[in-house]
C-alpha cells in the first residue's frame, strides 16, 4: 500500500495559535498519546515555555490511516515573532502548502500579511484557517472577508477551527489531504536533499534536518554535502515523531534527519544540498539567503570577570543558533569583549538571557545599534557596526542608514495616531489601504534605527494593543547623521557613543546626560557628564560627590533588614565597569537610548 | 568555610563556645496616639481597643521561654506610655513574671512627653524601670508641629525635669534636618538639651521612608528635604556640642554622659543574644534571627489562633555572624577588637574580610590601632559603606 505524503507549515501572526493547533493535529492523528500531551508540546525549549512563544521552527511527522489509505503528514510549526521570520522562510522551502492561521477575534495582522506573501513567493498552496472560533467575541465571517481583501483568499475555503477545543480539526485534516499537493519528487532519481536546519547533540554530534526532494537515502549510504564539498556515511536516519525515530530509508517528499558522525555544527551549512559523492551528483538547490542581522551590541564581562569564559559561552551558544554572530571587540572604556549581531531586540534579549543562565558571567551590554554605511572622502564604503567606528565629520562624504518598509495594521480609529508616530520617526508614507471596513494597512519607509528600539511598543500603546507592525529591509539611504559622544570627567567613553540625527542631537544629548546623571552612582568625588558632537559640548550634568553614607538608626530589628539592603546594593555593583575611576553600571550604558521624549 | 566532606558527621556551624546566651529582652508596644508623618514603624494609631488582647498575646509569647535571666529590658514602640496606667502596670507585671530580672538590670522604657504624668512615673519606677527614653525630637514648637508631634517645647522641658526627679537615667531623642530647619535652630535644640538633667542623647537625621506621608509629600515637591551638606553640618554640630559638654560620642547616633551608655543597645552592637516579643519584634537566639509579623492585627490573630508569630526566621552561619559583628560593631566609636571577635566566632575576620577592609582603609574610612579597628573622623560619615565592606566582598 502506498503512502500519501503532504508537507506543510503552520504560519501566522504571533500568538494566533499555531503551536496549539499543532497540539490538536498531533492528538487527532494519534501521533502523541493523551498521556504524553501537554500544551504547546512542540515548544520544548525552556525559553519557549517561559515566554509562551515559539522561537525555533519544529518539524513533526504524523502517520495515520484514513478511509483505508495510509498518510504521512509532515508539519512544521513556525514562530510568529518578526525576529524569527528567517525560521519561517527556511520552513517554507520544505513544503508544498501552508495553513495560514488567523485569530477569529484579532483578524489579519502585520505578520499574517508578511507570512502570506512569503508563502506566495514560494508558490505554496495556502489553506486559510480561522482559529479560536470558540472565543466569545469571535467574528469569523468578518475575518474571512478581511483575509479575502488583504490576501486574496476565498472565504468559502476558510476552515474554521478552535485549536483549544479541537472543533473543526477533523475537517482541517481533510482539507490538508485534499488541497495540499503531494510532493512531486521521484524516489528513483539521484538523491537531492535540502538541509533546512541542524542542531547539536552531545552524544551524536551534528543532527542534519533534511527534506528529500529527489531520490532516496539509506542507512549506511555515502552522501556528499555539495556546498561544503564533504562526504560522510549516514550512521542513522529517521523522522521526528516528535522525538527522533530512526528508520531505514527516507525517500523523495519526506522530511527527517540524518546523523553522520559530524563533530562540529560548523560543518553543516543550512541551505546546503545533499547528494551522492562523485560526478553523478544532483544539481545544487538554490539554498537560503543568510539571515540579516538587524541590531548589534557589545557584550563585555563585568569587572573582575573572565573574558575567555564569555568567549566559550558565546561559542557554545552560536553552535545552535546560526542566526547570531559575534566577533572580538576592544573598547577603550570596556576592555575586551564581543560585538554581537542579532535578528532583532527579542533575539538579543534571548541570547543575553541564555548566556547568563548557561555561563557564570555577569554581562555589561552596550546600547543596541543598527549598521551604518559611510562613504569617506576617498570614495570608500565602510560598514559600521559600532558607533565608535564612525570617522571624524571631516572624513565623511556620505552617511547612510538602513531603511525598512513597515506595514502597520490598525483599526481606523487609530490611523491618525499611528501616522503621527511614523512621521515623528522620519517615516515616509508609501501607501494606505483598507483590508476591510474599519481596518487599514499603512505602509511607511522608516529608518531601522527608529523602528527597532521601541516603535512596536509605541504603536501598541497608541492603539490600545490593536496595532501590529512588520518590517523588512529595503536598503541604505543617505541621511543627516552624526556621532554623539559622551564624556565622563573629561574622558570620552567610546562605548557610550551613539549615532543620531543631527536635528535631534541637542535634545538627545541633553536627555542622555540627564539620564546618566541619574544612573551613575555618587562617588567620593564629583563626576561630570558631558554630551558632545565633535568638539562641541551640547549638554553637561554633574553627579555631586557623596558626602555621607550612614543610616542613623540601627538597633536589634534593623540588623537583618540592613544587612539585606547593604548586600543588595553590593550585588547591584556587580554589573559595573570602571571608566577611569568612575564606576558605570549596566543600566547607565542603556541610558544612551533615552530620547528625551519623556521628562 | 567548613568542608563537610571531611567529617562523617556534619558538625553544627556555631562559634567555639556556642551561640551567645541572650541576657536582654525587647518588648514592642505598637500603640500610638496618632501616626507621625515620617514614621514607618510597626505601630497602629487609634486602636486602643486592641491593647487588652495585645497584653495577653505578649504574655503568651513569652510563656515558652522558661523565665530566663536578663540584665537589660527595653520596652519600646510605638509609645509604651500611651497605655493607660493599669495596662502599663500589667505589662510590667508580665515582664517580671516571664523573666528573672537581675538586680543590676537596666530597664528602659520609651515614652512620649504628652503621656507622662507623676502617677505614671511613680508606677514605672516602682516596677523597676530605671531608664526613660523620651521622644522629645525638638524643643521648638514650629519644628514639633511640622513633625506632627503632639507636645510643645516647653512641655518637653518640664517633663524632663519632672522625670529626672523620679527616674535616674533620662535619655532623649532629637531629630535634625527637618524641612526648612537651619543650623542655628538645630544648635538651639542642642544647647537646650545639654542644659537639662539628661544622661543620654540619640540624634537622628530625618529620613523620608517609603510608605510614609512625608515620603509622598517630598516626592510631590511640597516638603523639601535638607541638603546633604546641611545634614553633615548638623551632625557635626551635635558631635561638637556633646564634646563641649564632656559627653562621649559612643555610637554613630548616640551620646552619653559618663557610664550612661545604653547597655541594652550595646548588647545589639556587640552581637549578644536577645529575646523579643510583640509585632515586628526581632530576636537573636541560638544563632537564629527571627522577626515577628509586622502587622499588629496579623500578630494578634496568629497569637489568638495559637500560631507562631514569626514571619521570617534565618539561621546564620558563623561567617555571617562574624561579618555582622564587624559591620554593626564598627558603628561604635570604640571600634572592634579583631582578635577577640575572631576568637569568639571562630572565624578569622582579617582573612575573611580582607578585601573589604582594604577597600574601607583605602578610602580613609577605617583605621587600625592597638588591636582595634575604628571608623576615622571621615569614616563616621560613611559607616554604611564600611558595613557593606564587611558584609560582602
Ligand atoms: N480561546 C482560544 N485560545 C487559543 C486557541 N488557540 C490558541 N489559543 C491560545 O492563544 C495563545 C497563543 O497560542 P500559541 O499556540 O502559543 O500561539 P502561536 O501562534 O504558536 O504563538 P507564537 O509561536 O509565539 O507565534 C495561548 O494562550 C493559547 O492557549 C483557540 O482556539 N481558542
Ligand atoms: S510616636 Fe513615635 S512610633 Fe508613634 S507614630 Fe510617632 S514616631 Fe512613630
Ligand atoms: Mg508557537
Short mmCIF file of N, CA and C in Angstrom, two decimals, chain A residues 169-303:
data_model
loop_
_atom_site.label_atom_id
_atom_site.label_comp_id
_atom_site.label_asym_id
_atom_site.label_seq_id
_atom_site.Cartn_x
_atom_site.Cartn_y
_atom_site.Cartn_z
N UNK A 169 -11.08 20.44 13.63
CA UNK A 169 -9.77 19.90 13.31
C UNK A 169 -9.87 18.72 12.34
N UNK A 170 -10.94 17.93 12.49
CA UNK A 170 -11.12 16.79 11.59
C UNK A 170 -11.28 17.29 10.15
N UNK A 171 -12.11 18.31 9.99
CA UNK A 171 -12.32 18.88 8.66
C UNK A 171 -11.02 19.46 8.11
N UNK A 172 -10.20 19.99 9.01
CA UNK A 172 -8.94 20.58 8.58
C UNK A 172 -8.02 19.50 8.00
N UNK A 173 -8.02 18.33 8.64
CA UNK A 173 -7.19 17.23 8.13
C UNK A 173 -7.65 16.86 6.72
N UNK A 174 -8.97 16.82 6.52
CA UNK A 174 -9.48 16.56 5.17
C UNK A 174 -8.98 17.61 4.20
N UNK A 175 -9.08 18.86 4.60
CA UNK A 175 -8.68 19.95 3.71
C UNK A 175 -7.20 19.84 3.35
N UNK A 176 -6.37 19.47 4.33
CA UNK A 176 -4.93 19.32 4.06
C UNK A 176 -4.71 18.25 3.00
N UNK A 177 -5.40 17.11 3.20
CA UNK A 177 -5.22 15.98 2.28
C UNK A 177 -5.74 16.35 0.88
N UNK A 178 -6.85 17.06 0.89
CA UNK A 178 -7.47 17.35 -0.40
C UNK A 178 -6.76 18.46 -1.16
N UNK A 179 -6.36 19.52 -0.46
CA UNK A 179 -5.89 20.71 -1.19
C UNK A 179 -4.39 20.84 -1.33
N UNK A 180 -3.64 20.31 -0.37
CA UNK A 180 -2.19 20.50 -0.49
C UNK A 180 -1.64 19.44 -1.44
N UNK A 181 -0.94 19.87 -2.46
CA UNK A 181 -0.47 18.89 -3.44
C UNK A 181 0.58 17.97 -2.84
N UNK A 182 0.56 16.70 -3.24
CA UNK A 182 1.61 15.81 -2.76
C UNK A 182 2.94 16.22 -3.38
N UNK A 183 4.03 15.88 -2.72
CA UNK A 183 5.34 16.24 -3.28
C UNK A 183 5.54 15.51 -4.61
N UNK A 184 6.37 16.11 -5.49
CA UNK A 184 6.46 15.57 -6.84
C UNK A 184 7.72 14.75 -7.09
N UNK A 185 8.64 14.73 -6.16
CA UNK A 185 9.94 14.08 -6.41
C UNK A 185 9.84 12.60 -6.80
N UNK A 186 10.91 12.11 -7.39
CA UNK A 186 10.96 10.71 -7.83
C UNK A 186 11.93 9.94 -6.95
N UNK A 187 11.45 8.94 -6.22
CA UNK A 187 12.32 8.20 -5.29
C UNK A 187 13.45 7.48 -6.00
N UNK A 188 13.31 7.29 -7.32
CA UNK A 188 14.35 6.55 -8.02
C UNK A 188 15.41 7.47 -8.61
N UNK A 189 15.17 8.74 -8.58
CA UNK A 189 16.13 9.69 -9.15
C UNK A 189 17.37 9.80 -8.25
N UNK A 190 18.36 10.56 -8.70
CA UNK A 190 19.55 10.77 -7.89
C UNK A 190 19.18 11.58 -6.65
N UNK A 191 19.78 11.22 -5.54
CA UNK A 191 19.46 11.89 -4.27
C UNK A 191 19.72 13.39 -4.34
N UNK A 192 18.72 14.14 -3.91
CA UNK A 192 18.86 15.60 -3.81
C UNK A 192 18.03 16.01 -2.58
N UNK A 193 18.71 16.49 -1.55
CA UNK A 193 18.00 16.84 -0.32
C UNK A 193 18.44 18.21 0.16
N UNK A 194 17.48 18.90 0.75
CA UNK A 194 17.71 20.26 1.24
C UNK A 194 18.02 20.21 2.74
N UNK A 195 19.11 20.85 3.14
CA UNK A 195 19.40 20.95 4.57
C UNK A 195 18.68 22.19 5.09
N UNK A 196 17.65 22.01 5.92
CA UNK A 196 16.90 23.21 6.33
C UNK A 196 17.14 23.58 7.80
N UNK A 197 17.84 22.74 8.53
CA UNK A 197 18.13 23.10 9.93
C UNK A 197 19.15 22.10 10.46
N UNK A 198 19.67 22.39 11.62
CA UNK A 198 20.56 21.42 12.24
C UNK A 198 20.62 21.73 13.72
N UNK A 199 20.98 20.75 14.51
CA UNK A 199 21.30 21.06 15.89
C UNK A 199 22.35 20.10 16.38
N UNK A 200 22.80 20.33 17.59
CA UNK A 200 23.93 19.57 18.06
C UNK A 200 23.52 18.71 19.24
N UNK A 201 23.84 17.46 19.15
CA UNK A 201 23.55 16.53 20.24
C UNK A 201 24.89 16.11 20.84
N UNK A 202 25.00 16.26 22.14
CA UNK A 202 26.29 15.99 22.80
C UNK A 202 26.79 14.57 22.53
N UNK A 203 25.88 13.63 22.35
CA UNK A 203 26.32 12.25 22.15
C UNK A 203 26.47 11.88 20.68
N UNK A 204 25.61 12.44 19.85
CA UNK A 204 25.59 12.01 18.46
C UNK A 204 26.26 12.99 17.51
N UNK A 205 26.62 14.15 17.98
CA UNK A 205 27.21 15.15 17.09
C UNK A 205 26.12 15.92 16.36
N UNK A 206 26.45 16.42 15.16
CA UNK A 206 25.51 17.25 14.42
C UNK A 206 24.34 16.41 13.91
N UNK A 207 23.13 16.93 14.09
CA UNK A 207 21.94 16.31 13.52
C UNK A 207 21.52 17.20 12.36
N UNK A 208 21.47 16.64 11.17
CA UNK A 208 21.13 17.44 9.99
C UNK A 208 19.66 17.22 9.64
N UNK A 209 18.89 18.31 9.52
CA UNK A 209 17.47 18.20 9.19
C UNK A 209 17.34 18.33 7.68
N UNK A 210 16.64 17.38 7.07
CA UNK A 210 16.55 17.41 5.61
C UNK A 210 15.13 17.24 5.09
N UNK A 211 14.94 17.79 3.91
CA UNK A 211 13.75 17.47 3.14
C UNK A 211 14.29 16.83 1.86
N UNK A 212 13.84 15.60 1.60
CA UNK A 212 14.33 14.91 0.41
C UNK A 212 13.51 15.41 -0.79
N UNK A 213 14.17 15.99 -1.77
CA UNK A 213 13.49 16.50 -2.94
C UNK A 213 13.39 15.38 -4.01
N UNK A 214 14.50 14.70 -4.22
CA UNK A 214 14.55 13.62 -5.21
C UNK A 214 15.33 12.45 -4.61
N UNK A 215 15.00 11.26 -5.13
CA UNK A 215 15.80 10.09 -4.76
C UNK A 215 15.50 9.55 -3.37
N UNK A 216 16.43 8.76 -2.87
CA UNK A 216 16.25 8.05 -1.61
C UNK A 216 17.58 8.04 -0.86
N UNK A 217 17.52 8.10 0.44
CA UNK A 217 18.74 7.96 1.22
C UNK A 217 18.56 6.82 2.21
N UNK A 218 19.61 6.00 2.32
CA UNK A 218 19.51 4.82 3.19
C UNK A 218 20.59 4.85 4.25
N UNK A 219 20.31 4.13 5.32
CA UNK A 219 21.29 3.98 6.38
C UNK A 219 22.54 3.31 5.81
N UNK A 220 23.71 3.82 6.20
CA UNK A 220 24.96 3.24 5.73
C UNK A 220 25.46 3.81 4.42
N UNK A 221 24.61 4.58 3.76
CA UNK A 221 24.98 5.14 2.45
C UNK A 221 25.99 6.27 2.59
N UNK A 222 26.78 6.48 1.53
CA UNK A 222 27.70 7.62 1.48
C UNK A 222 26.95 8.81 0.87
N UNK A 223 27.09 9.96 1.50
CA UNK A 223 26.45 11.15 0.94
C UNK A 223 27.47 12.28 0.85
N UNK A 224 27.13 13.29 0.06
CA UNK A 224 28.02 14.45 -0.08
C UNK A 224 27.24 15.73 0.17
N UNK A 225 27.89 16.65 0.89
CA UNK A 225 27.33 18.00 1.02
C UNK A 225 27.92 18.80 -0.14
N UNK A 226 27.05 19.25 -1.04
CA UNK A 226 27.58 19.84 -2.27
C UNK A 226 28.33 21.15 -2.02
N UNK A 227 27.80 21.99 -1.14
CA UNK A 227 28.44 23.28 -0.96
C UNK A 227 29.73 23.16 -0.18
N UNK A 228 29.69 22.42 0.92
CA UNK A 228 30.93 22.34 1.70
C UNK A 228 31.89 21.32 1.11
N UNK A 229 31.40 20.50 0.14
CA UNK A 229 32.28 19.57 -0.55
C UNK A 229 32.79 18.43 0.33
N UNK A 230 32.04 18.08 1.37
CA UNK A 230 32.49 16.99 2.24
C UNK A 230 31.61 15.76 2.02
N UNK A 231 32.16 14.58 2.31
CA UNK A 231 31.35 13.36 2.22
C UNK A 231 31.32 12.67 3.57
N UNK A 232 30.22 11.97 3.80
CA UNK A 232 30.04 11.27 5.08
C UNK A 232 29.23 10.02 4.86
N UNK A 233 29.30 9.15 5.88
CA UNK A 233 28.43 7.98 5.84
C UNK A 233 27.24 8.24 6.76
N UNK A 234 26.07 7.82 6.29
CA UNK A 234 24.88 8.02 7.13
C UNK A 234 24.84 6.94 8.20
N UNK A 235 24.97 7.37 9.44
CA UNK A 235 25.01 6.42 10.55
C UNK A 235 23.60 6.08 11.01
N UNK A 236 22.77 7.10 10.98
CA UNK A 236 21.38 6.92 11.40
C UNK A 236 20.53 7.90 10.63
N UNK A 237 19.30 7.51 10.33
CA UNK A 237 18.37 8.48 9.75
C UNK A 237 16.99 8.20 10.30
N UNK A 238 16.12 9.18 10.15
CA UNK A 238 14.79 8.95 10.70
C UNK A 238 13.93 10.19 10.61
N UNK A 239 12.84 10.12 11.37
CA UNK A 239 11.88 11.23 11.33
C UNK A 239 11.58 11.72 12.74
N UNK A 240 10.95 12.86 12.84
CA UNK A 240 10.59 13.44 14.15
C UNK A 240 9.15 13.09 14.45
N UNK A 241 8.92 12.43 15.58
CA UNK A 241 7.56 11.96 15.82
C UNK A 241 7.06 12.19 17.24
N UNK A 242 7.19 13.31 17.89
CA UNK A 242 8.07 14.42 17.54
C UNK A 242 9.52 14.16 17.95
N UNK A 243 9.79 13.14 18.77
CA UNK A 243 11.19 12.84 19.08
C UNK A 243 11.80 12.10 17.90
N UNK A 244 13.13 12.02 17.84
CA UNK A 244 13.79 11.32 16.75
C UNK A 244 13.37 9.86 16.74
N UNK A 245 12.99 9.36 15.58
CA UNK A 245 12.56 7.98 15.45
C UNK A 245 13.28 7.42 14.23
N UNK A 246 14.18 6.46 14.46
CA UNK A 246 15.01 6.07 13.33
C UNK A 246 14.26 5.13 12.38
N UNK A 247 14.60 5.20 11.10
CA UNK A 247 14.01 4.36 10.05
C UNK A 247 15.17 3.89 9.17
N UNK A 248 14.87 3.16 8.14
CA UNK A 248 15.95 2.67 7.28
C UNK A 248 16.14 3.54 6.05
N UNK A 249 15.05 4.14 5.59
CA UNK A 249 15.16 5.00 4.39
C UNK A 249 14.34 6.26 4.54
N UNK A 250 14.74 7.27 3.80
CA UNK A 250 13.91 8.46 3.60
C UNK A 250 13.86 8.65 2.08
N UNK A 251 12.66 8.84 1.57
CA UNK A 251 12.54 8.94 0.11
C UNK A 251 11.94 10.29 -0.28
N UNK A 252 12.03 10.59 -1.56
CA UNK A 252 11.55 11.87 -2.10
C UNK A 252 10.25 12.30 -1.44
N UNK A 253 10.18 13.54 -1.03
CA UNK A 253 8.97 14.07 -0.43
C UNK A 253 8.99 14.03 1.09
N UNK A 254 9.87 13.21 1.66
CA UNK A 254 9.85 13.07 3.12
C UNK A 254 10.77 14.08 3.82
N UNK A 255 10.42 14.32 5.07
CA UNK A 255 11.19 15.24 5.92
C UNK A 255 11.74 14.42 7.08
N UNK A 256 13.01 14.60 7.40
CA UNK A 256 13.58 13.84 8.51
C UNK A 256 14.97 14.32 8.87
N UNK A 257 15.74 13.43 9.50
CA UNK A 257 17.07 13.84 9.92
C UNK A 257 18.12 12.81 9.52
N UNK A 258 19.35 13.24 9.46
CA UNK A 258 20.49 12.36 9.19
C UNK A 258 21.52 12.57 10.28
N UNK A 259 22.15 11.47 10.71
CA UNK A 259 23.28 11.59 11.63
C UNK A 259 24.47 10.95 10.95
N UNK A 260 25.56 11.71 10.86
CA UNK A 260 26.70 11.25 10.06
C UNK A 260 28.04 11.35 10.77
N UNK A 261 28.03 11.28 12.08
CA UNK A 261 29.33 11.41 12.73
C UNK A 261 30.03 12.72 12.44
N UNK A 262 29.29 13.79 12.40
CA UNK A 262 29.90 15.10 12.15
C UNK A 262 30.09 15.76 13.51
N UNK A 263 31.35 16.09 13.81
CA UNK A 263 31.66 16.51 15.17
C UNK A 263 31.37 17.99 15.42
N UNK A 264 31.28 18.75 14.33
CA UNK A 264 31.09 20.18 14.55
C UNK A 264 29.94 20.69 13.69
N UNK A 265 29.09 21.51 14.29
CA UNK A 265 27.98 22.06 13.53
C UNK A 265 28.47 22.97 12.43
N UNK A 266 29.67 23.50 12.61
CA UNK A 266 30.24 24.38 11.59
C UNK A 266 30.37 23.67 10.25
N UNK A 267 30.36 22.34 10.27
CA UNK A 267 30.48 21.60 9.02
C UNK A 267 29.15 21.37 8.32
N UNK A 268 28.06 21.77 8.98
CA UNK A 268 26.75 21.61 8.36
C UNK A 268 26.21 22.99 8.02
N UNK A 269 26.01 23.25 6.73
CA UNK A 269 25.53 24.57 6.33
C UNK A 269 24.06 24.51 6.01
N UNK A 270 23.31 25.31 6.70
CA UNK A 270 21.88 25.34 6.42
C UNK A 270 21.69 25.94 5.04
N UNK A 271 20.85 25.26 4.23
CA UNK A 271 20.67 25.71 2.84
C UNK A 271 21.53 24.91 1.87
N UNK A 272 22.40 24.05 2.39
CA UNK A 272 23.25 23.22 1.55
C UNK A 272 22.39 22.10 0.93
N UNK A 273 22.93 21.48 -0.10
CA UNK A 273 22.23 20.37 -0.76
C UNK A 273 23.02 19.09 -0.51
N UNK A 274 22.29 18.03 -0.23
CA UNK A 274 22.93 16.73 -0.04
C UNK A 274 22.67 15.87 -1.28
N UNK A 275 23.70 15.22 -1.77
CA UNK A 275 23.51 14.30 -2.89
C UNK A 275 24.48 13.13 -2.72
N UNK A 276 24.81 12.47 -3.83
CA UNK A 276 25.77 11.36 -3.73
C UNK A 276 27.16 11.89 -4.06
N UNK A 277 28.20 11.24 -3.52
CA UNK A 277 29.55 11.70 -3.85
C UNK A 277 29.86 11.41 -5.32
N UNK A 278 30.81 12.13 -5.83
CA UNK A 278 31.26 11.86 -7.20
C UNK A 278 30.62 12.79 -8.23
N UNK A 279 30.90 12.54 -9.49
CA UNK A 279 30.46 13.49 -10.51
C UNK A 279 29.04 13.24 -11.01
N UNK A 280 28.39 12.20 -10.43
CA UNK A 280 26.99 11.95 -10.83
C UNK A 280 26.01 12.69 -9.90
N UNK A 281 26.54 13.53 -9.06
CA UNK A 281 25.70 14.20 -8.06
C UNK A 281 24.60 15.02 -8.73
N UNK A 282 23.50 15.21 -7.97
CA UNK A 282 22.40 16.05 -8.47
C UNK A 282 22.83 17.50 -8.44
N UNK A 283 21.99 18.31 -9.01
CA UNK A 283 22.25 19.74 -9.03
C UNK A 283 22.02 20.34 -7.64
N UNK A 284 22.77 21.37 -7.33
CA UNK A 284 22.55 22.02 -6.02
C UNK A 284 21.26 22.81 -6.05
N UNK A 285 20.56 22.81 -4.91
CA UNK A 285 19.32 23.60 -4.79
C UNK A 285 19.69 25.06 -4.52
N UNK A 286 18.75 25.96 -4.75
CA UNK A 286 19.08 27.39 -4.59
C UNK A 286 19.55 27.78 -3.18
N UNK A 287 19.12 27.07 -2.16
CA UNK A 287 19.57 27.42 -0.80
C UNK A 287 18.86 28.64 -0.25
N UNK A 288 19.36 29.15 0.84
CA UNK A 288 18.72 30.30 1.50
C UNK A 288 19.67 31.47 1.51
N UNK A 289 19.07 32.66 1.51
CA UNK A 289 19.93 33.81 1.77
C UNK A 289 20.18 33.84 3.28
N UNK A 290 21.35 34.35 3.68
CA UNK A 290 21.66 34.36 5.11
C UNK A 290 20.73 35.31 5.86
N UNK A 291 20.39 34.96 7.09
CA UNK A 291 19.51 35.88 7.83
C UNK A 291 20.22 37.21 8.05
N UNK A 292 19.45 38.28 8.05
CA UNK A 292 20.05 39.60 8.22
C UNK A 292 20.11 39.97 9.69
N UNK A 293 21.29 40.37 10.13
CA UNK A 293 21.45 40.88 11.49
C UNK A 293 20.92 42.31 11.48
N UNK A 294 19.94 42.58 12.31
CA UNK A 294 19.32 43.90 12.31
C UNK A 294 19.95 44.82 13.36
N UNK A 295 20.33 44.25 14.49
CA UNK A 295 20.92 45.10 15.53
C UNK A 295 22.21 44.48 16.07
N UNK A 296 23.04 45.37 16.55
CA UNK A 296 24.33 44.96 17.11
C UNK A 296 24.47 45.54 18.51
N UNK A 297 25.19 44.84 19.35
CA UNK A 297 25.56 45.47 20.61
C UNK A 297 26.86 44.86 21.08
N UNK A 298 27.51 45.53 22.00
CA UNK A 298 28.74 45.00 22.57
C UNK A 298 28.39 44.22 23.83
N UNK A 299 29.02 43.08 24.01
CA UNK A 299 28.86 42.34 25.27
C UNK A 299 30.24 42.22 25.91
N UNK A 300 30.33 42.64 27.16
CA UNK A 300 31.59 42.61 27.87
C UNK A 300 31.40 41.94 29.22
N UNK A 301 32.41 41.25 29.70
CA UNK A 301 32.29 40.72 31.05
C UNK A 301 32.40 41.88 32.05
N UNK A 302 31.64 41.81 33.15
CA UNK A 302 31.75 42.86 34.18
C UNK A 302 33.15 42.84 34.76
N UNK A 303 33.45 43.87 35.52
CA UNK A 303 34.78 43.97 36.11
C UNK A 303 35.11 42.72 36.88
#
